[in-house]
Amino acid sequence: MSATMTRGEGRTPILAIHDMHTYYGSIGAVKGISIEVFEGEIVTLIGSNGAGKSTTMRSISGIVPPRRGTITFQGQTISGMPGHKVTAAGICQSPEGRRIFGRMTVLENLELGAFLRNDKAEIAADLAHVLDLFPRLKERLTQKAGTMSGGEQQMLAVGRALMGKPKLLMLDEPSMGLAPVLVELIFETIRRINADGMTILMVEQNALAALEVANYAYVLESGTIKLQGPAAELATNDEVRKAYLGES
């Protein structure tokens, strides 16, 4: 499936990846993919384990720089840029596995998300907004993060990324390991964050949930893009439904 002609017509994408190749040693994990994310969208990358989804996120974040190709964010080339500079440019990530600091309190984790900022009044306002999005965190501000449930830790990981005041929020497997009721809560919150104007790039193994919330989707397979298109269209695509939604 090809991209629709109207998507992004007359606009410049906030994030553009062109012919990106990323390796772990001599092993090619991402093999020449090109992706566009436009302001205000939720774009999702779906696919099986080992498809290259998380590697794509790590390349954008500067953790695993691409060996070939370019990554452009708001017109600036960020390919190979160190991670802290990528964050300073306006890209913040909630990583796979949450990676919260378990011995620190919830409040300390959230404050750490704003470590590159010095706008104290806006930091306080953003903290209040995060606690409004995730009331459970407000109840646990002084609790050690490592003692919270998996769902609460996921909320904290997303909240910490939001505290960086991103222009692009990247979510890597936000529903991983969560009970169905918490999956629903997380995705409803993602909708709220997007409705507030946040642009989101999301990797998600729960393809059905991802396609329900996203505007546009890319299907990755063995490091390449197999399909792409509006999420609603891919959700009805027979090949996608058989391969990723468990239908026969």
PDB file of C-alpha atoms in Angstrom, residues 15-174:
ATOM      1  CA  LEU A  15      10.622  14.226  11.290  1.00  0.00           C
ATOM      2  CA  ALA A  16      11.949  12.695   8.080  1.00  0.00           C
ATOM      3  CA  ILE A  17      14.036   9.535   7.824  1.00  0.00           C
ATOM      4  CA  HIS A  18      15.524   8.814   4.410  1.00  0.00           C
ATOM      5  CA  ASP A  19      17.126   5.510   3.364  1.00  0.00           C
ATOM      6  CA  MET A  20      18.342   4.733   6.880  1.00  0.00           C
ATOM      7  CA  HIS A  21      20.580   1.725   7.493  1.00  0.00           C
ATOM      8  CA  THR A  22      21.461   0.813  11.094  1.00  0.00           C
ATOM      9  CA  TYR A  23      23.751  -2.006  12.166  1.00  0.00           C
ATOM     10  CA  TYR A  24      24.720  -3.851  15.314  1.00  0.00           C
ATOM     11  CA  GLY A  25      28.273  -4.769  14.432  1.00  0.00           C
ATOM     12  CA  SER A  26      28.034  -6.425  11.027  1.00  0.00           C
ATOM     13  CA  ILE A  27      24.346  -7.271  11.360  1.00  0.00           C
ATOM     14  CA  GLY A  28      21.917  -4.997   9.552  1.00  0.00           C
ATOM     15  CA  ALA A  29      18.919  -4.315  11.787  1.00  0.00           C
ATOM     16  CA  VAL A  30      17.347  -1.551   9.668  1.00  0.00           C
ATOM     17  CA  LYS A  31      17.799  -1.746   5.916  1.00  0.00           C
ATOM     18  CA  GLY A  32      17.017   1.413   4.026  1.00  0.00           C
ATOM     19  CA  ILE A  33      13.759   2.636   5.546  1.00  0.00           C
ATOM     20  CA  SER A  34      12.179   6.037   4.889  1.00  0.00           C
ATOM     21  CA  ILE A  35       9.586   7.466   7.277  1.00  0.00           C
ATOM     22  CA  GLU A  36       7.794  10.794   7.632  1.00  0.00           C
ATOM     23  CA  VAL A  37       5.981  12.207  10.656  1.00  0.00           C
ATOM     24  CA  PHE A  38       3.921  15.378  10.299  1.00  0.00           C
ATOM     25  CA  GLU A  39       3.115  17.775  13.109  1.00  0.00           C
ATOM     26  CA  GLY A  40       0.063  16.785  15.129  1.00  0.00           C
ATOM     27  CA  GLU A  41       0.030  13.150  13.986  1.00  0.00           C
ATOM     28  CA  ILE A  42       0.303   9.886  15.815  1.00  0.00           C
ATOM     29  CA  VAL A  43       2.444   7.632  13.631  1.00  0.00           C
ATOM     30  CA  THR A  44       2.968   4.014  14.639  1.00  0.00           C
ATOM     31  CA  LEU A  45       5.528   1.398  13.655  1.00  0.00           C
ATOM     32  CA  ILE A  46       4.199  -2.139  13.939  1.00  0.00           C
ATOM     33  CA  GLY A  47       5.725  -5.512  13.207  1.00  0.00           C
ATOM     34  CA  SER A  48       6.974  -8.671  14.844  1.00  0.00           C
ATOM     35  CA  ASN A  49       9.966  -9.010  17.175  1.00  0.00           C
ATOM     36  CA  GLY A  50      13.215  -8.252  15.366  1.00  0.00           C
ATOM     37  CA  ALA A  51      11.514  -6.192  12.654  1.00  0.00           C
ATOM     38  CA  GLY A  52      13.642  -3.127  13.431  1.00  0.00           C
ATOM     39  CA  LYS A  53      11.064  -1.005  15.259  1.00  0.00           C
ATOM     40  CA  SER A  54      12.999  -0.262  18.438  1.00  0.00           C
ATOM     41  CA  THR A  55      16.245   0.076  16.491  1.00  0.00           C
ATOM     42  CA  THR A  56      14.595   2.825  14.461  1.00  0.00           C
ATOM     43  CA  MET A  57      13.727   4.647  17.695  1.00  0.00           C
ATOM     44  CA  ARG A  58      17.261   4.193  19.029  1.00  0.00           C
ATOM     45  CA  SER A  59      18.702   5.611  15.817  1.00  0.00           C
ATOM     46  CA  ILE A  60      16.502   8.692  16.084  1.00  0.00           C
ATOM     47  CA  SER A  61      17.460   9.121  19.757  1.00  0.00           C
ATOM     48  CA  GLY A  62      21.170   8.922  18.978  1.00  0.00           C
ATOM     49  CA  ILE A  63      21.708   5.707  20.934  1.00  0.00           C
ATOM     50  CA  VAL A  64      22.573   3.601  17.862  1.00  0.00           C
ATOM     51  CA  PRO A  65      23.560   6.013  15.073  1.00  0.00           C
ATOM     52  CA  PRO A  66      22.672   4.939  11.530  1.00  0.00           C
ATOM     53  CA  ARG A  67      25.537   3.921   9.288  1.00  0.00           C
ATOM     54  CA  ARG A  68      23.848   5.300   6.164  1.00  0.00           C
ATOM     55  CA  GLY A  69      20.957   7.604   5.413  1.00  0.00           C
ATOM     56  CA  THR A  70      19.691  10.780   7.049  1.00  0.00           C
ATOM     57  CA  ILE A  71      17.387  11.754   9.900  1.00  0.00           C
ATOM     58  CA  THR A  72      16.015  15.303   9.792  1.00  0.00           C
ATOM     59  CA  PHE A  73      14.068  16.952  12.603  1.00  0.00           C
ATOM     60  CA  GLN A  74      12.478  20.356  12.060  1.00  0.00           C
ATOM     61  CA  GLY A  75      14.783  20.879   9.092  1.00  0.00           C
ATOM     62  CA  GLN A  76      17.960  20.037  11.057  1.00  0.00           C
ATOM     63  CA  THR A  77      20.002  16.926  10.330  1.00  0.00           C
ATOM     64  CA  ILE A  78      20.295  14.941  13.557  1.00  0.00           C
ATOM     65  CA  SER A  79      21.791  11.715  12.151  1.00  0.00           C
ATOM     66  CA  GLY A  80      24.545  10.638  14.548  1.00  0.00           C
ATOM     67  CA  MET A  81      23.867  13.502  16.972  1.00  0.00           C
ATOM     68  CA  PRO A  82      24.569  12.561  20.636  1.00  0.00           C
ATOM     69  CA  GLY A  83      21.505  11.625  22.621  1.00  0.00           C
ATOM     70  CA  HIS A  84      21.509  14.647  24.929  1.00  0.00           C
ATOM     71  CA  LYS A  85      21.556  16.973  21.921  1.00  0.00           C
ATOM     72  CA  VAL A  86      18.677  15.086  20.316  1.00  0.00           C
ATOM     73  CA  THR A  87      16.720  15.598  23.532  1.00  0.00           C
ATOM     74  CA  ALA A  88      17.667  19.273  23.621  1.00  0.00           C
ATOM     75  CA  ALA A  89      16.436  19.603  20.025  1.00  0.00           C
ATOM     76  CA  GLY A  90      12.968  18.524  21.168  1.00  0.00           C
ATOM     77  CA  ILE A  91      12.727  14.712  20.917  1.00  0.00           C
ATOM     78  CA  CYS A  92      11.978  12.854  24.149  1.00  0.00           C
ATOM     79  CA  GLN A  93      11.442   9.123  24.477  1.00  0.00           C
ATOM     80  CA  SER A  94       9.660   6.768  26.827  1.00  0.00           C
ATOM     81  CA  PRO A  95      11.889   3.725  26.262  1.00  0.00           C
ATOM     82  CA  GLU A  96      11.053   0.068  25.932  1.00  0.00           C
ATOM     83  CA  GLY A  97      11.042  -1.520  29.362  1.00  0.00           C
ATOM     84  CA  ARG A  98      10.304   1.863  31.016  1.00  0.00           C
ATOM     85  CA  ARG A  99      13.847   2.340  32.412  1.00  0.00           C
ATOM     86  CA  ILE A 100      12.665   4.345  35.386  1.00  0.00           C
ATOM     87  CA  PHE A 101      15.099   4.928  38.276  1.00  0.00           C
ATOM     88  CA  GLY A 102      13.754   2.543  40.877  1.00  0.00           C
ATOM     89  CA  ARG A 103      15.580   3.942  43.923  1.00  0.00           C
ATOM     90  CA  MET A 104      14.439   7.478  43.188  1.00  0.00           C
ATOM     91  CA  THR A 105      10.997   8.778  44.074  1.00  0.00           C
ATOM     92  CA  VAL A 106       8.285   9.407  41.524  1.00  0.00           C
ATOM     93  CA  LEU A 107       8.853  13.165  41.871  1.00  0.00           C
ATOM     94  CA  GLU A 108      12.610  12.797  41.405  1.00  0.00           C
ATOM     95  CA  ASN A 109      12.077  10.752  38.238  1.00  0.00           C
ATOM     96  CA  LEU A 110       9.752  13.410  36.852  1.00  0.00           C
ATOM     97  CA  GLU A 111      12.138  16.213  37.747  1.00  0.00           C
ATOM     98  CA  LEU A 112      14.942  14.331  36.014  1.00  0.00           C
ATOM     99  CA  GLY A 113      12.916  14.469  32.809  1.00  0.00           C
ATOM    100  CA  ALA A 114      13.342  18.270  32.876  1.00  0.00           C
ATOM    101  CA  PHE A 115      17.083  18.229  33.560  1.00  0.00           C
ATOM    102  CA  LEU A 116      17.910  20.184  30.374  1.00  0.00           C
ATOM    103  CA  ARG A 117      15.384  22.928  31.182  1.00  0.00           C
ATOM    104  CA  ASN A 118      15.731  26.042  33.324  1.00  0.00           C
ATOM    105  CA  ASP A 119      12.269  27.571  32.889  1.00  0.00           C
ATOM    106  CA  LYS A 120      11.113  26.918  36.464  1.00  0.00           C
ATOM    107  CA  ALA A 121       7.597  28.298  36.120  1.00  0.00           C
ATOM    108  CA  GLU A 122       6.904  26.225  32.992  1.00  0.00           C
ATOM    109  CA  ILE A 123       8.440  23.138  34.586  1.00  0.00           C
ATOM    110  CA  ALA A 124       6.010  23.512  37.490  1.00  0.00           C
ATOM    111  CA  ALA A 125       3.107  23.917  35.047  1.00  0.00           C
ATOM    112  CA  ASP A 126       4.181  20.852  33.079  1.00  0.00           C
ATOM    113  CA  LEU A 127       4.496  18.830  36.284  1.00  0.00           C
ATOM    114  CA  ALA A 128       0.944  19.792  37.202  1.00  0.00           C
ATOM    115  CA  HIS A 129      -0.208  18.747  33.717  1.00  0.00           C
ATOM    116  CA  VAL A 130       1.530  15.358  33.965  1.00  0.00           C
ATOM    117  CA  LEU A 131      -0.071  14.735  37.359  1.00  0.00           C
ATOM    118  CA  ASP A 132      -3.438  15.655  35.869  1.00  0.00           C
ATOM    119  CA  LEU A 133      -2.871  13.113  33.085  1.00  0.00           C
ATOM    120  CA  PHE A 134      -1.750  10.457  35.581  1.00  0.00           C
ATOM    121  CA  PRO A 135      -3.538  10.968  38.932  1.00  0.00           C
ATOM    122  CA  ARG A 136      -1.942   7.790  40.301  1.00  0.00           C
ATOM    123  CA  LEU A 137       1.460   9.456  40.125  1.00  0.00           C
ATOM    124  CA  LYS A 138       0.167  12.394  42.160  1.00  0.00           C
ATOM    125  CA  GLU A 139      -0.782   9.952  44.914  1.00  0.00           C
ATOM    126  CA  ARG A 140       2.719   8.423  44.889  1.00  0.00           C
ATOM    127  CA  LEU A 141       5.071  11.398  44.516  1.00  0.00           C
ATOM    128  CA  THR A 142       7.228  10.394  47.485  1.00  0.00           C
ATOM    129  CA  GLN A 143       7.136   6.662  46.768  1.00  0.00           C
ATOM    130  CA  LYS A 144      10.201   4.874  45.412  1.00  0.00           C
ATOM    131  CA  ALA A 145       9.501   4.285  41.732  1.00  0.00           C
ATOM    132  CA  GLY A 146      10.751   0.704  41.815  1.00  0.00           C
ATOM    133  CA  THR A 147       8.018  -0.312  44.254  1.00  0.00           C
ATOM    134  CA  MET A 148       5.189   0.677  41.927  1.00  0.00           C
ATOM    135  CA  SER A 149       3.243  -1.651  39.633  1.00  0.00           C
ATOM    136  CA  GLY A 150       4.207  -2.099  35.994  1.00  0.00           C
ATOM    137  CA  GLY A 151       1.344   0.090  34.835  1.00  0.00           C
ATOM    138  CA  GLU A 152       2.298   2.870  37.222  1.00  0.00           C
ATOM    139  CA  GLN A 153       5.909   2.659  36.095  1.00  0.00           C
ATOM    140  CA  GLN A 154       4.747   3.003  32.474  1.00  0.00           C
ATOM    141  CA  MET A 155       2.793   6.116  33.410  1.00  0.00           C
ATOM    142  CA  LEU A 156       5.930   7.459  35.066  1.00  0.00           C
ATOM    143  CA  ALA A 157       8.072   6.736  32.001  1.00  0.00           C
ATOM    144  CA  VAL A 158       5.639   8.631  29.762  1.00  0.00           C
ATOM    145  CA  GLY A 159       5.335  11.447  32.280  1.00  0.00           C
ATOM    146  CA  ARG A 160       9.102  11.752  32.576  1.00  0.00           C
ATOM    147  CA  ALA A 161       9.391  12.088  28.781  1.00  0.00           C
ATOM    148  CA  LEU A 162       6.689  14.775  28.784  1.00  0.00           C
ATOM    149  CA  MET A 163       8.647  16.730  31.399  1.00  0.00           C
ATOM    150  CA  GLY A 164      11.307  17.328  28.741  1.00  0.00           C
ATOM    151  CA  LYS A 165       8.709  19.479  26.902  1.00  0.00           C
ATOM    152  CA  PRO A 166       9.135  17.578  23.641  1.00  0.00           C
ATOM    153  CA  LYS A 167       8.101  18.680  20.193  1.00  0.00           C
ATOM    154  CA  LEU A 168       8.090  14.984  19.272  1.00  0.00           C
ATOM    155  CA  LEU A 169       7.215  12.328  21.855  1.00  0.00           C
ATOM    156  CA  MET A 170       8.477   8.825  21.105  1.00  0.00           C
ATOM    157  CA  LEU A 171       6.820   5.884  22.843  1.00  0.00           C
ATOM    158  CA  ASP A 172       8.511   2.477  22.635  1.00  0.00           C
ATOM    159  CA  GLU A 173       6.104  -0.369  23.503  1.00  0.00           C
ATOM    160  CA  PRO A 174       3.910   1.616  25.922  1.00  0.00           C
TER     161      PRO A 174
END
